[in-house]
Tab-separated table of C-alpha atoms in Angstrom:
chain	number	residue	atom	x	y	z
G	1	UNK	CA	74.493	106.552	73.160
G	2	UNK	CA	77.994	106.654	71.463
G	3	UNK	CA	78.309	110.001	73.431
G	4	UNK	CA	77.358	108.175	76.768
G	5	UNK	CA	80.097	105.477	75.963
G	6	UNK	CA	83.052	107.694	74.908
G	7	UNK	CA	82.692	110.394	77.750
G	8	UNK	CA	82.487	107.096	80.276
G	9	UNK	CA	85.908	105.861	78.756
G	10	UNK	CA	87.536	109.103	78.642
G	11	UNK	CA	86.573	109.236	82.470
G	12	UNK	CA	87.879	106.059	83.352
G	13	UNK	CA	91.446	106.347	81.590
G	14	UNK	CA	91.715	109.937	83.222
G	15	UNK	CA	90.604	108.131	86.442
G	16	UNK	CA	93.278	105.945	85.764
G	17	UNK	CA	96.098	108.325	84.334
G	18	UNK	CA	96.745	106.376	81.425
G	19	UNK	CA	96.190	109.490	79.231
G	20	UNK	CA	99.159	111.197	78.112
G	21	UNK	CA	102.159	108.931	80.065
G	22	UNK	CA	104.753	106.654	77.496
G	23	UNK	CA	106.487	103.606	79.217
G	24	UNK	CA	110.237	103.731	78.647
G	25	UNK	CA	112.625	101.045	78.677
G	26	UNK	CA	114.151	102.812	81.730
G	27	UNK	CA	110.788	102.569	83.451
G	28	UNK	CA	110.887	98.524	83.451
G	29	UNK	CA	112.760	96.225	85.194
G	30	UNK	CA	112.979	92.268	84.186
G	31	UNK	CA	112.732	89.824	87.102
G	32	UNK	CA	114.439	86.724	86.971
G	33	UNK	CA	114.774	83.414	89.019
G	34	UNK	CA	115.691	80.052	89.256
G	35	UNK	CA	113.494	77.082	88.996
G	36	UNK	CA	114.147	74.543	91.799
G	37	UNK	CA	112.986	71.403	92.204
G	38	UNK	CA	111.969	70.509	95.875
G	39	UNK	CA	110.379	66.993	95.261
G	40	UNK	CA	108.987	63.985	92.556
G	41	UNK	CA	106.068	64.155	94.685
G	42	UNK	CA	103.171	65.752	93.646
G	43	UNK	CA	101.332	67.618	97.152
G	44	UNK	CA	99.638	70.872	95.529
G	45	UNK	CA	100.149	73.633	93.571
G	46	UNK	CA	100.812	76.253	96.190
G	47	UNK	CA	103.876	76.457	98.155
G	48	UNK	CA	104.516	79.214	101.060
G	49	UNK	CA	107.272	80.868	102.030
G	50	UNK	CA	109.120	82.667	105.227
G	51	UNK	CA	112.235	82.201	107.416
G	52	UNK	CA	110.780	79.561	109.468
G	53	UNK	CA	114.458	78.428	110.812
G	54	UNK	CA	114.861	82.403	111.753
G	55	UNK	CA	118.480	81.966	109.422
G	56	UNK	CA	117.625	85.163	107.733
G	57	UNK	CA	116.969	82.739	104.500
G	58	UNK	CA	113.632	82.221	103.318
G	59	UNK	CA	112.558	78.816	103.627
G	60	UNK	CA	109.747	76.735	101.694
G	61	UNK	CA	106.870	75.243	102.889
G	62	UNK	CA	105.495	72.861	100.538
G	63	UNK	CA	102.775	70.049	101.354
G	64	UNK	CA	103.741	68.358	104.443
G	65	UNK	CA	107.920	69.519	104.663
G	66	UNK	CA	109.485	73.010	104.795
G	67	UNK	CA	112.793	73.059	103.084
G	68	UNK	CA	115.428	75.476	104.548
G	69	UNK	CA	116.717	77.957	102.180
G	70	UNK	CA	118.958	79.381	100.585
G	71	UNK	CA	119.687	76.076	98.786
G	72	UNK	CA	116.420	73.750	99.746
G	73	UNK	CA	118.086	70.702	99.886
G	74	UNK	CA	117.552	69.913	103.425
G	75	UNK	CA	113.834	68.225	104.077
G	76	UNK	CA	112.059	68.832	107.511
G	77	UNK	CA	108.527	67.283	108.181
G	78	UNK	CA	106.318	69.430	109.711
C-alpha cells in the first residue's frame, strides 16, 4: 500500500514538474498597489473594473456608481 501511495506522488509531482526546479529570487516579482477608498458606504464585496469612459483609464464599478479612473474621485450613477 505504501508502494501504491509513493509511486502515485512521484507521478503527480513529475506530472507537475515540481521535481528537480529551485525558485530564485530572480524568478519572483513583488506586486504592489494602493488602497483607495471609493465610499463610507457599504454595497458588496466585489467591485469590477474596465474603461467604461473609453479614457484609456480603468474605471471602477462598485455597487450602484462607476468611478472614473485614474484617480476615482469622480462618482457616476449607473
Amino acid at each position: 500500500m505504501l508502494t501504491a501511495v509513493f509511486a502515485a506522488t512521484l507521478s503527480a509531482a513529475l506530472a507537475c514538474g515540481t521535481l528537480g526546479t529551485t525558485a530564485r529570487a530572480d524568478d519572483f516579482r513583488l506586486h504592489t498597489f494602493e488602497r483607495v477608498q471609493l465610499t463610507d458606504t457599504y454595497y458588496s464585496e466585489g467591485i469590477a473594473s474596465g474603461d467604461i469612459d473609453g479614457d484609456g483609464n480603468a474605471d471602477v464599478v462598485y455597487g450602484p456608481h462607476w468611478y472614473a479612473g485614474p484617480d476615482f474621485k469622480q462618482r457616476h450613477e449607473i
